[in-house]
Short mmCIF file of C-alpha atoms and ligand atoms in Angstrom, two decimals:
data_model
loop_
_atom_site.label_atom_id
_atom_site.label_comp_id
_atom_site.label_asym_id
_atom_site.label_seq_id
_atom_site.Cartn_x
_atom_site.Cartn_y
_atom_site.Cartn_z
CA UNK A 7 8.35 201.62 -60.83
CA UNK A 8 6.56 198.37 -62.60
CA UNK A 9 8.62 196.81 -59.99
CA UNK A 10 6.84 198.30 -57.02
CA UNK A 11 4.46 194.99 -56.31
CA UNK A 12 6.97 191.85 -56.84
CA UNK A 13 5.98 188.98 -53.98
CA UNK A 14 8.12 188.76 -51.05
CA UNK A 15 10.57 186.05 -51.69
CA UNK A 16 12.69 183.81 -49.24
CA UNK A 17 16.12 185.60 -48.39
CA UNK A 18 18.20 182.43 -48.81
CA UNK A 19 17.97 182.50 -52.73
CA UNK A 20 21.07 183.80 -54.44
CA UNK A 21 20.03 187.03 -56.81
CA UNK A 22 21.43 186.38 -60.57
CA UNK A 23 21.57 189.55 -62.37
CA UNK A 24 24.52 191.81 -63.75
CA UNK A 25 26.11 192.91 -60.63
CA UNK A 26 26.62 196.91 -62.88
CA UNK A 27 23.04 197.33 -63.23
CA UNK A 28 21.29 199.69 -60.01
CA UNK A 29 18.43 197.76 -60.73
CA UNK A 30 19.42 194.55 -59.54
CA UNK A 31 16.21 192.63 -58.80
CA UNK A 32 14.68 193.61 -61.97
CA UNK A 33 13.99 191.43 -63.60
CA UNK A 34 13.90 189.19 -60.21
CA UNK A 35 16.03 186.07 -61.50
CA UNK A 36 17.17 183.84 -58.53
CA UNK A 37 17.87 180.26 -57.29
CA UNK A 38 18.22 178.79 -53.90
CA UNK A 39 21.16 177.26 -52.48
CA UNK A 40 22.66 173.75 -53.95
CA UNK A 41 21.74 172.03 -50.64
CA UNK A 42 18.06 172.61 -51.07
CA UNK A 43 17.91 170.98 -54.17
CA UNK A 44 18.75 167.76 -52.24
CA UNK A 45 16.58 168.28 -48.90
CA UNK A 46 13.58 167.08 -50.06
CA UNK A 47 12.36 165.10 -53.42
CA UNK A 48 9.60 167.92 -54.08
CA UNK A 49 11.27 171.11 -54.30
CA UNK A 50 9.10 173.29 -51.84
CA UNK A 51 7.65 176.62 -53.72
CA UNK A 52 9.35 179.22 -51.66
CA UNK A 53 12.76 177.52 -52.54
CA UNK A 54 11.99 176.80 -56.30
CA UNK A 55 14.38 179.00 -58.69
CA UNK A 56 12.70 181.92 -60.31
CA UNK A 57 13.02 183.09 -64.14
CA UNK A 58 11.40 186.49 -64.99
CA UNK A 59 12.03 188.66 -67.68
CA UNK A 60 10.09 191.44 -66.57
CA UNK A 61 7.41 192.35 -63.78
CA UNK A 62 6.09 189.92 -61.96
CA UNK A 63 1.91 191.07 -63.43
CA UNK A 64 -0.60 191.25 -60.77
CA UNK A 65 -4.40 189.24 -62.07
CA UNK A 66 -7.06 190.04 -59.70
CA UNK A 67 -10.50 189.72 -60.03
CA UNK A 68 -9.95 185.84 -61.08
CA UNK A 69 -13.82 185.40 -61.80
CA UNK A 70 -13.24 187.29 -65.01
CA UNK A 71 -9.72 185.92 -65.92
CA UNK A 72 -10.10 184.41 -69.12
CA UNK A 73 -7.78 182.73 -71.75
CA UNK A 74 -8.79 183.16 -75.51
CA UNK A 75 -7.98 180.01 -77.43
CA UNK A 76 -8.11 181.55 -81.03
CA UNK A 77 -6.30 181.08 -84.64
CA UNK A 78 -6.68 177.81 -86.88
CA UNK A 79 -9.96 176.58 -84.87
CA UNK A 80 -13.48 176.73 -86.15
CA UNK A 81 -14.58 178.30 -82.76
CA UNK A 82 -12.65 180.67 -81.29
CA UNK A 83 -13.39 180.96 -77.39
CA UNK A 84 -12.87 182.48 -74.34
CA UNK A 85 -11.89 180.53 -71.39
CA UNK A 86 -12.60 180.93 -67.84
CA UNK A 87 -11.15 179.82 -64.86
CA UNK A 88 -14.07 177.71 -64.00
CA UNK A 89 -14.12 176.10 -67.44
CA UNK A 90 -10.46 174.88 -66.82
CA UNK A 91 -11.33 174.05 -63.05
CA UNK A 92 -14.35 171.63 -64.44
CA UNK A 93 -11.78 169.20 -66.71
CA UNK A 94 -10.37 166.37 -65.34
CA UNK A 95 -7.64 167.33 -62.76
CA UNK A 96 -3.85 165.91 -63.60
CA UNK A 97 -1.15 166.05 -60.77
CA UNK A 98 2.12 165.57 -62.90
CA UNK A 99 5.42 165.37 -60.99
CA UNK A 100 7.65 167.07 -63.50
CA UNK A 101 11.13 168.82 -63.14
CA UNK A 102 11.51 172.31 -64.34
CA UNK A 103 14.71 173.24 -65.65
CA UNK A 104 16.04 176.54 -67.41
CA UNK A 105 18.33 175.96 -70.85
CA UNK A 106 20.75 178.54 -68.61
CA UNK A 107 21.50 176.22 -65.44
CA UNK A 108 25.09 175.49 -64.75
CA UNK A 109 25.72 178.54 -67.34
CA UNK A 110 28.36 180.11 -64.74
CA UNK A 111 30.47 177.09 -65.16
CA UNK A 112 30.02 177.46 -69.26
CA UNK A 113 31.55 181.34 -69.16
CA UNK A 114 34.42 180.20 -67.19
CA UNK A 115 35.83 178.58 -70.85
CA UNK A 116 34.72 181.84 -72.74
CA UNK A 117 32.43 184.94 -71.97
CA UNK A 118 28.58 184.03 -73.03
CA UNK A 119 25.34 186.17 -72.58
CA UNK A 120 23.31 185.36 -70.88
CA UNK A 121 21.98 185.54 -66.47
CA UNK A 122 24.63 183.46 -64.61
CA UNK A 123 23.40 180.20 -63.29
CA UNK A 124 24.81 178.21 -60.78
CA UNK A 125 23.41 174.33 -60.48
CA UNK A 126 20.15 175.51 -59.15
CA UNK A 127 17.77 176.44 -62.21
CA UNK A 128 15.95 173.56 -61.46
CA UNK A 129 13.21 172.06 -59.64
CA UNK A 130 10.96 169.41 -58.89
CA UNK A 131 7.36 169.94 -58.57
CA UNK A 132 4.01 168.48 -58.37
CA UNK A 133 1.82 170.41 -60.63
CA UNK A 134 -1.99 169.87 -61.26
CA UNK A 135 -4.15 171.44 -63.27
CA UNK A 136 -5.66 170.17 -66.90
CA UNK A 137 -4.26 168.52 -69.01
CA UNK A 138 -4.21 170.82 -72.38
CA UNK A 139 -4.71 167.71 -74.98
CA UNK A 140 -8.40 168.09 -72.89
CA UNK A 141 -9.00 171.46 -73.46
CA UNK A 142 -8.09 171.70 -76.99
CA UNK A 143 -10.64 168.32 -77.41
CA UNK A 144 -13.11 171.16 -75.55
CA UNK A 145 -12.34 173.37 -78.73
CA UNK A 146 -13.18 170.47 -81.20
CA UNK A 147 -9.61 169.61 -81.89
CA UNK A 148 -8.98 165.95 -81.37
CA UNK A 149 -6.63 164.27 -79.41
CA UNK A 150 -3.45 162.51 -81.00
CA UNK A 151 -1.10 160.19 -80.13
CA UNK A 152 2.08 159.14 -82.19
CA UNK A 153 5.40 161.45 -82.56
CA UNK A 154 6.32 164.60 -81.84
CA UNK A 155 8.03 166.29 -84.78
CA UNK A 156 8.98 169.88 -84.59
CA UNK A 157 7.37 171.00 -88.08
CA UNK A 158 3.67 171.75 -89.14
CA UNK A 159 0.95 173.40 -86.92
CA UNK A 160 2.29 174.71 -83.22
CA UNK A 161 0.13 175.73 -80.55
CA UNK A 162 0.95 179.38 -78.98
CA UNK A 163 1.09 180.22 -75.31
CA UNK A 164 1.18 183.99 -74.84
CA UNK A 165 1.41 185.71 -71.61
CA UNK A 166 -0.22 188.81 -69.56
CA UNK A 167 3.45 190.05 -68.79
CA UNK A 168 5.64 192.57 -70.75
CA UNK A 169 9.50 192.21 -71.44
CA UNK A 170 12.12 193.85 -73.30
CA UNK A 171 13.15 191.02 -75.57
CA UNK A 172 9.71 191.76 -77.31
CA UNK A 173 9.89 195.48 -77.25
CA UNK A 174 6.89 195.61 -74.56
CA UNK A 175 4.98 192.92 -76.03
CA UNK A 176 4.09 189.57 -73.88
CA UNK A 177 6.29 186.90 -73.42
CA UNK A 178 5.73 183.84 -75.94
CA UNK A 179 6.16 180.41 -76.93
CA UNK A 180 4.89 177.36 -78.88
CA UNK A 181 5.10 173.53 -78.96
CA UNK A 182 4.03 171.17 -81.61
CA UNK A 183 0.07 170.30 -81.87
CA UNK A 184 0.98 167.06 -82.01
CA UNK A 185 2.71 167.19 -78.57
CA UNK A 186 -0.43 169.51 -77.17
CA UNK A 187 -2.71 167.32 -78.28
CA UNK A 188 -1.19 164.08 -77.38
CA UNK A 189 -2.22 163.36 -73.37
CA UNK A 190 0.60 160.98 -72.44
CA UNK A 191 2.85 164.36 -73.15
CA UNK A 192 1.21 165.27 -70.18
CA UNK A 193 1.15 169.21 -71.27
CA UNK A 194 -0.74 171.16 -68.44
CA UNK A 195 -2.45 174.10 -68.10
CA UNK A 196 -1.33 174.04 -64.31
CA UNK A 197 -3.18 175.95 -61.54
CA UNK A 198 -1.58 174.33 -58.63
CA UNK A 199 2.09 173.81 -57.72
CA UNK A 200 2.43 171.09 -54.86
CA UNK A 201 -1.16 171.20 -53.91
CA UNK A 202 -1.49 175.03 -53.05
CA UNK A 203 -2.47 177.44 -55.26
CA UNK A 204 0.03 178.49 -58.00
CA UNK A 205 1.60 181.78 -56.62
CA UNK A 206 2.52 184.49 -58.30
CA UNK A 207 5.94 184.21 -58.82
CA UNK A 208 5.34 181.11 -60.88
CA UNK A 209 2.27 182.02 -63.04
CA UNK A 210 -0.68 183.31 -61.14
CA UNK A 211 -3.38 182.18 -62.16
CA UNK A 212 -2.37 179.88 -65.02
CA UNK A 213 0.62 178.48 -66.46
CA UNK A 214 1.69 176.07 -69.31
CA UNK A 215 3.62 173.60 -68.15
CA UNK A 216 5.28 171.17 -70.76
CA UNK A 217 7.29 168.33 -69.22
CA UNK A 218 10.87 167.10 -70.22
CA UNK A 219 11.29 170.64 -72.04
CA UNK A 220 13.44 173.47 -71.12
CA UNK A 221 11.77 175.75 -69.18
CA UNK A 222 11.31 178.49 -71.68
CA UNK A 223 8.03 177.03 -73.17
CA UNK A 224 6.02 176.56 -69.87
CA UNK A 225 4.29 179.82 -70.33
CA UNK A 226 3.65 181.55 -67.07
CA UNK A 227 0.60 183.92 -66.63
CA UNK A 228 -1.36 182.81 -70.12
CA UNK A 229 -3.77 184.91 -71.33
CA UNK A 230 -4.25 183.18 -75.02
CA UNK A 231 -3.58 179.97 -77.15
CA UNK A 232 -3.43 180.25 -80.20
CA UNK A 233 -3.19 177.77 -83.15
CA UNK A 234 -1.19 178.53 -85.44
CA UNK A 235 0.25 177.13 -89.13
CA UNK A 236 3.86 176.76 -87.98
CA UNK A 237 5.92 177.42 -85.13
CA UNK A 238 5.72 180.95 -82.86
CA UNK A 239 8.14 183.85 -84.38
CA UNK A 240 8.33 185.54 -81.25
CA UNK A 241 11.85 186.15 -79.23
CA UNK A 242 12.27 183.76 -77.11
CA UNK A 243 11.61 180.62 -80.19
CA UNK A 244 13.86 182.65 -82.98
CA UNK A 245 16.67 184.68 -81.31
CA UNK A 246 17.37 182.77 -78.13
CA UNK A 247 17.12 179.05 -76.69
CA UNK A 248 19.04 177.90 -79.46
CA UNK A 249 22.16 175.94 -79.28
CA UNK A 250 24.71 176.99 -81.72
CA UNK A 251 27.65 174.74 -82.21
CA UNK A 252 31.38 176.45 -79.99
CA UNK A 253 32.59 178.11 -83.62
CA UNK A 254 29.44 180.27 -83.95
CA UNK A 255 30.33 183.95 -82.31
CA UNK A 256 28.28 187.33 -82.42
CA UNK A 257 29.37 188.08 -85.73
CA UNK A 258 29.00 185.11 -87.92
CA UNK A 259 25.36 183.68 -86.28
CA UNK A 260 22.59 183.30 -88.47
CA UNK A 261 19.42 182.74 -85.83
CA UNK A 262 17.63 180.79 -88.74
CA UNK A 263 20.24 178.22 -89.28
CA UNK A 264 18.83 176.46 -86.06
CA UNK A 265 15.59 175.13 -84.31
CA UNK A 266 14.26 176.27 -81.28
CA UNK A 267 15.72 173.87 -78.48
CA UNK A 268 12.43 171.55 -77.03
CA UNK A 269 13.78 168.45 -75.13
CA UNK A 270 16.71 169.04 -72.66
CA UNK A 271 19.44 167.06 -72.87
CA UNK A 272 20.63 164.18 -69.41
CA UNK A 273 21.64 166.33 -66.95
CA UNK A 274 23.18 165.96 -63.27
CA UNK A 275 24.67 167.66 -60.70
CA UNK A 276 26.34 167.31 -57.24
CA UNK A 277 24.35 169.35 -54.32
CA UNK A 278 26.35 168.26 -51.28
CA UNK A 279 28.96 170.13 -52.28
CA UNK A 280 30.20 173.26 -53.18
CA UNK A 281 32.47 174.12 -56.58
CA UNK A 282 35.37 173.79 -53.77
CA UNK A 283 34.38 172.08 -50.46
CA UNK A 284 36.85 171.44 -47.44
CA UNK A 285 36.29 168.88 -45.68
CA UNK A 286 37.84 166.35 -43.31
CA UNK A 287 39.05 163.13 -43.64
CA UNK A 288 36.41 160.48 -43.23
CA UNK A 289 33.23 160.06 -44.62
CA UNK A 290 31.69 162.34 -47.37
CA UNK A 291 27.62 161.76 -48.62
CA UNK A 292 27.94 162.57 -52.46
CA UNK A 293 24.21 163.85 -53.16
CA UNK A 294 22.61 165.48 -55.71
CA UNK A 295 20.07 165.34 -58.96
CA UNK A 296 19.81 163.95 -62.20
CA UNK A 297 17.03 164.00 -64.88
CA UNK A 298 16.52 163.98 -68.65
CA UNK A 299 14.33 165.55 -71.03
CA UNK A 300 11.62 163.74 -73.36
CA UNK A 301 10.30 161.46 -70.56
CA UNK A 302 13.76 159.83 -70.84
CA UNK A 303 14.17 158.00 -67.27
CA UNK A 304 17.54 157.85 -65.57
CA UNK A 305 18.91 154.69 -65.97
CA UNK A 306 22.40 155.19 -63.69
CA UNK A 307 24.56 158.07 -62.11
CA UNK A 308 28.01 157.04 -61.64
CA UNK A 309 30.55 159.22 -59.52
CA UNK A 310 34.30 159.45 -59.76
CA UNK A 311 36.32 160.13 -56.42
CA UNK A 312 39.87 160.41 -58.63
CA UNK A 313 38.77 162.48 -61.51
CA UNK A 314 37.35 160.33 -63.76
CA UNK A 315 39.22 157.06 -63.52
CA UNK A 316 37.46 155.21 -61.81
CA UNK A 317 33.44 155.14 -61.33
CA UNK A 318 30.72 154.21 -59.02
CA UNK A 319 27.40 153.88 -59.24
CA UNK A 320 25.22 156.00 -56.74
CA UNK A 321 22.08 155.14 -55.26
CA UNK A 322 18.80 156.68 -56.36
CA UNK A 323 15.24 157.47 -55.12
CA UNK A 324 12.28 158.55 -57.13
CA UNK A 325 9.05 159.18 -55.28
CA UNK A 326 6.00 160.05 -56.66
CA UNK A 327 4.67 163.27 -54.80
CA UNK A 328 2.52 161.11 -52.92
CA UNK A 329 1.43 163.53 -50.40
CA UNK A 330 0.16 165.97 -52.96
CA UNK A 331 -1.80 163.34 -55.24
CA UNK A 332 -5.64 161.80 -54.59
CA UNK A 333 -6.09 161.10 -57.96
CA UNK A 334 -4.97 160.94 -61.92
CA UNK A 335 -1.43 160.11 -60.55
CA UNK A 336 1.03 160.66 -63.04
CA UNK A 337 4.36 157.75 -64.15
CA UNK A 338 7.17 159.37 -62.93
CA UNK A 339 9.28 159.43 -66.61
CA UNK A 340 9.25 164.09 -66.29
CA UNK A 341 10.60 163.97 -62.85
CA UNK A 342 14.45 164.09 -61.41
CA UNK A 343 16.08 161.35 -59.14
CA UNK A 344 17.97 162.11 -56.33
CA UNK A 345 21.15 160.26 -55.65
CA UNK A 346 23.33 159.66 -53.36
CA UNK A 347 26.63 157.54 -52.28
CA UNK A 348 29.22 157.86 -49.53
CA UNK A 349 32.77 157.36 -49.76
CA UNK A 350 35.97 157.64 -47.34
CA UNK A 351 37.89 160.19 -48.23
CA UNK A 352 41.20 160.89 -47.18
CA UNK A 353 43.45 163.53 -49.94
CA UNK A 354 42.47 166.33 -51.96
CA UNK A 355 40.21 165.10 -55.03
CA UNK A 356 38.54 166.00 -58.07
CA UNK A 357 34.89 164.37 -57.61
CA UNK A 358 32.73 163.94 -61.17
CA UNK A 359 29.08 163.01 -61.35
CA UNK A 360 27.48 161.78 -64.68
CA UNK A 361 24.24 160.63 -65.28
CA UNK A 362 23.03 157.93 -68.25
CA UNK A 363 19.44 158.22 -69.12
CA UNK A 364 17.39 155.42 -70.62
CA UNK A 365 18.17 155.69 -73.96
CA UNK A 366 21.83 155.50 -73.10
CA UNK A 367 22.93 158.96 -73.37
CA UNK A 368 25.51 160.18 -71.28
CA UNK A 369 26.47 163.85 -70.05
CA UNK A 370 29.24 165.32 -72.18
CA UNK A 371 32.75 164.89 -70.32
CA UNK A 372 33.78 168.46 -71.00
CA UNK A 373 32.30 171.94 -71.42
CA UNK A 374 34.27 172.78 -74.04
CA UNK A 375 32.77 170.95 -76.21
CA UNK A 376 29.35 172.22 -76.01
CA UNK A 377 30.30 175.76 -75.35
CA UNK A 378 28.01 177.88 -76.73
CA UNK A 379 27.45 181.73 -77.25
CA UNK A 380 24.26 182.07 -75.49
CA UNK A 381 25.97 179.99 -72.61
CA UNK A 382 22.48 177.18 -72.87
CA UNK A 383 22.46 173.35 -71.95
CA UNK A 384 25.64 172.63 -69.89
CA UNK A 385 25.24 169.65 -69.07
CA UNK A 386 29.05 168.38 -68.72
CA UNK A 387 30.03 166.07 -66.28
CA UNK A 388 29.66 167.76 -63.00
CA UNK A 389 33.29 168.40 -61.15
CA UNK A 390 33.78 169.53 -57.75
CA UNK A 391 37.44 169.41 -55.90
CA UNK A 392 37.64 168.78 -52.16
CA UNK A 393 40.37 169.85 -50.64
CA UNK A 394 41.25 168.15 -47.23
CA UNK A 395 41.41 170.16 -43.97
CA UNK A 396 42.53 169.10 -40.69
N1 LIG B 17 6.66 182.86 -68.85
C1 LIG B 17 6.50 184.19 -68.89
N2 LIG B 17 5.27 184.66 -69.11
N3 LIG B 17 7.52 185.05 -68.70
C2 LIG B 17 8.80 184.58 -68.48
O1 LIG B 17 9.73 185.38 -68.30
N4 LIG B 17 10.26 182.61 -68.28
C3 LIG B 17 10.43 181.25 -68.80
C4 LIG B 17 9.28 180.36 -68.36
N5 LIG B 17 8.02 181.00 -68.59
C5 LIG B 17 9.02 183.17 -68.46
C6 LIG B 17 7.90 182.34 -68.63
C7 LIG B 17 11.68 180.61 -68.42
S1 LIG B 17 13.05 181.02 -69.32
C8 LIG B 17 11.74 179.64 -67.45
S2 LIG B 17 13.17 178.81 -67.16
C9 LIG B 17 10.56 179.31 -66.63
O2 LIG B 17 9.42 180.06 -66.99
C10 LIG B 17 10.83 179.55 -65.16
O3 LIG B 17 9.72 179.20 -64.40
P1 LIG B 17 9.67 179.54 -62.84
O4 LIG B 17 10.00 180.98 -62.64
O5 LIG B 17 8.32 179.14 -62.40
O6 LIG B 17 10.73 178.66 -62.19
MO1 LIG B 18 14.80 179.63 -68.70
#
């Protein structure tokens, strides 16, 4: 089958697909357990979560990979690996998440469609590769700073792979030109994921990468960019990574009434802990991650121990990917912090986490309220229950 060459993967990562289908690994979709979110700051490559929607596609003889950079430019070209090798090199700590993570939780209120996520559609990486406001400048289109706004020109990442959604066609995506071009957006054309080579799970040989957005635009495998007059039409911008508002269903949804979701929302979630965790009385470490989207810092994650009545606030560590970086360090506003606080605990409790980012948003307190049919940006307040054993 086209599924015949997939990379070996690490056995520890939980398998999301519909549990019917005889072709369960197909596409492979998986995400490692909650406590190796919170083992290290860098999310190591062989325990980063996985998002396919078809083959993984095998590009050998790299010497004559190319990307075409075509559309509203003066001069198309073609692109070689060495060309994007010669630019300045960027490592860029920046957290990947999928709009889907934590959608498990989401179709426990109501069915949605969508792969079941648990907390673990996430990761932290160090990422280096050019920066694409340089390689557009390389093309003759200049570099911009200033707003991002979602109308006007969008630059199109297109892929080597084939999927369903598109009836066979490459997987597709687009941000604003005036996010590609602007550098402090810090939009890579990645070849490198924590200093090794980018593998081939996660975009071998290149890969967009496009910080504090969901993780549907960082275009794995690219094989063109293209310019183009407004945004990209295909699948995954039109009929999915939307958020529709809880009264929308499959009968009443008009795809068109909405924008393609960019930005994800302040996020957090407990990793020490499973949905429903025994444990004895005494001390429990609360630990787990929180980020936002934009380049929105996190200014404070506060944790309940009685179900939302009373907070504290958690401690939290950001470091740069130090061991990973020589030079062209990146800030660290695109990556996660880890938190963590300790409390004695001694009867069965609900325990919440909620994260505030810097421009003073706060998660939603319930899922209800941002239920949605596609089952995309959960981001309520993050509830475990421990129950006390003896
Ligand atoms: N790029 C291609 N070519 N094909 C894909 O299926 N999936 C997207 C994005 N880029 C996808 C893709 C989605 S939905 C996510 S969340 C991220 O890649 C996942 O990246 P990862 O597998 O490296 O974690
Ligand atoms: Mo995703």
């Amino acid at each position: 089958s086209e599924y015949s060459q997939e990379p070996p993967r690490d056995p520890c990562f939980k398998v999301n697909a519909k549990a019917s289908s005889p072709f369960f690994f197909e596409p492979f979709n998986a995400e490692p357990p909650r406590s190796a979110l919170v083992s290290s700051y860098v999310t190591p490559v062989h325990l980063f979560y996985k998002r396919n929607h078809g083959p993984i596609p095998i590009v050998d003889h790299i010497e004559n990979y190319s990307v075409a950079v075509t559309g509203l430019i003066d001069n198309p070209k073609m692109l070689f690996i060495k060309d994007i090798r010669s630019l300045p090199k960027y490592n860029v700590t920046a957290t990947l998440q999928c709009a889907g993570n934590r959608r498990t939780a989401m179709s426990k209120v109501r069915n949605v469609r969508g792969v079941g996520w648990d907390v673990s559609a996430i990761g932290n990486a160090v990422w280096g590769g050019a920066k694409l406001a340089d390689v557009l400048e390389l093309l003759g289109i200049p570099k911009l700073t200033g707003f991002t706004t979602l109308g006007g020109r969008h630059v199109e990442f297109v892929s080597v792979d084939r999927c369903k959604e598109e009836n066979g066609g490459p997987y597709k995506a687009s941000i604003p030109l005036s996010q590609a071009t602007n550098p402090d957006a810090d939009v890579l054309l990645a070849y490198e994921m924590n200093g090794e080579i980018l593998n081939r799970d996660h975009g071998f040989p290149l890969r967009v990468v496009v910080p504090g957005v969901i993780g549907a635009r960082s275009v794995k495998w690219l094989d063109s960019i293209n310019l183009l007059a407004e945004e990209c039409q295909g699948f995954f911008m039109q009929k999915d990574y939307k958020m529709f508002p809880p009264s929308v269903n499959w009968d009443n949804i008009n795809w068109s009434s909405r924008r393609p979701q960019m930005d994800f929302p302040v996020q957090s979630a407990i990793c020490s802990l499973e949905d429903v965790q025994m444990v004895r009385p005494g001390k429990v470490s609360i630990k787990g991650y929180a980020v936002s989207g934009g380049g929105r810092g996190i200014e404070r994650v506060d944790i309940s121990m009685d179900g939302g009545k009373s907070w504290v606030e958690a401690s939290r560590t950001q470091k740069p990917g130090r061991d990973y970086i020589s030079e062209h360090n990146s800030s660290d506003k695109w990556a996660w912090v880890l938190f963590e606080a300790t409390f004695d605990v001694s009867q069965s409790t609900e325990v919440i986490a909620k994260a505030v980012d810097s421009a003073a948003n706060v998660q939603p307190e319930n899922v209800e309220s941002v239920w949605n049919l596609r089952g995309v940006l959960n981001t309520s307040w993050h509830r475990v229950l421990l129950r006390l054993g003896h």
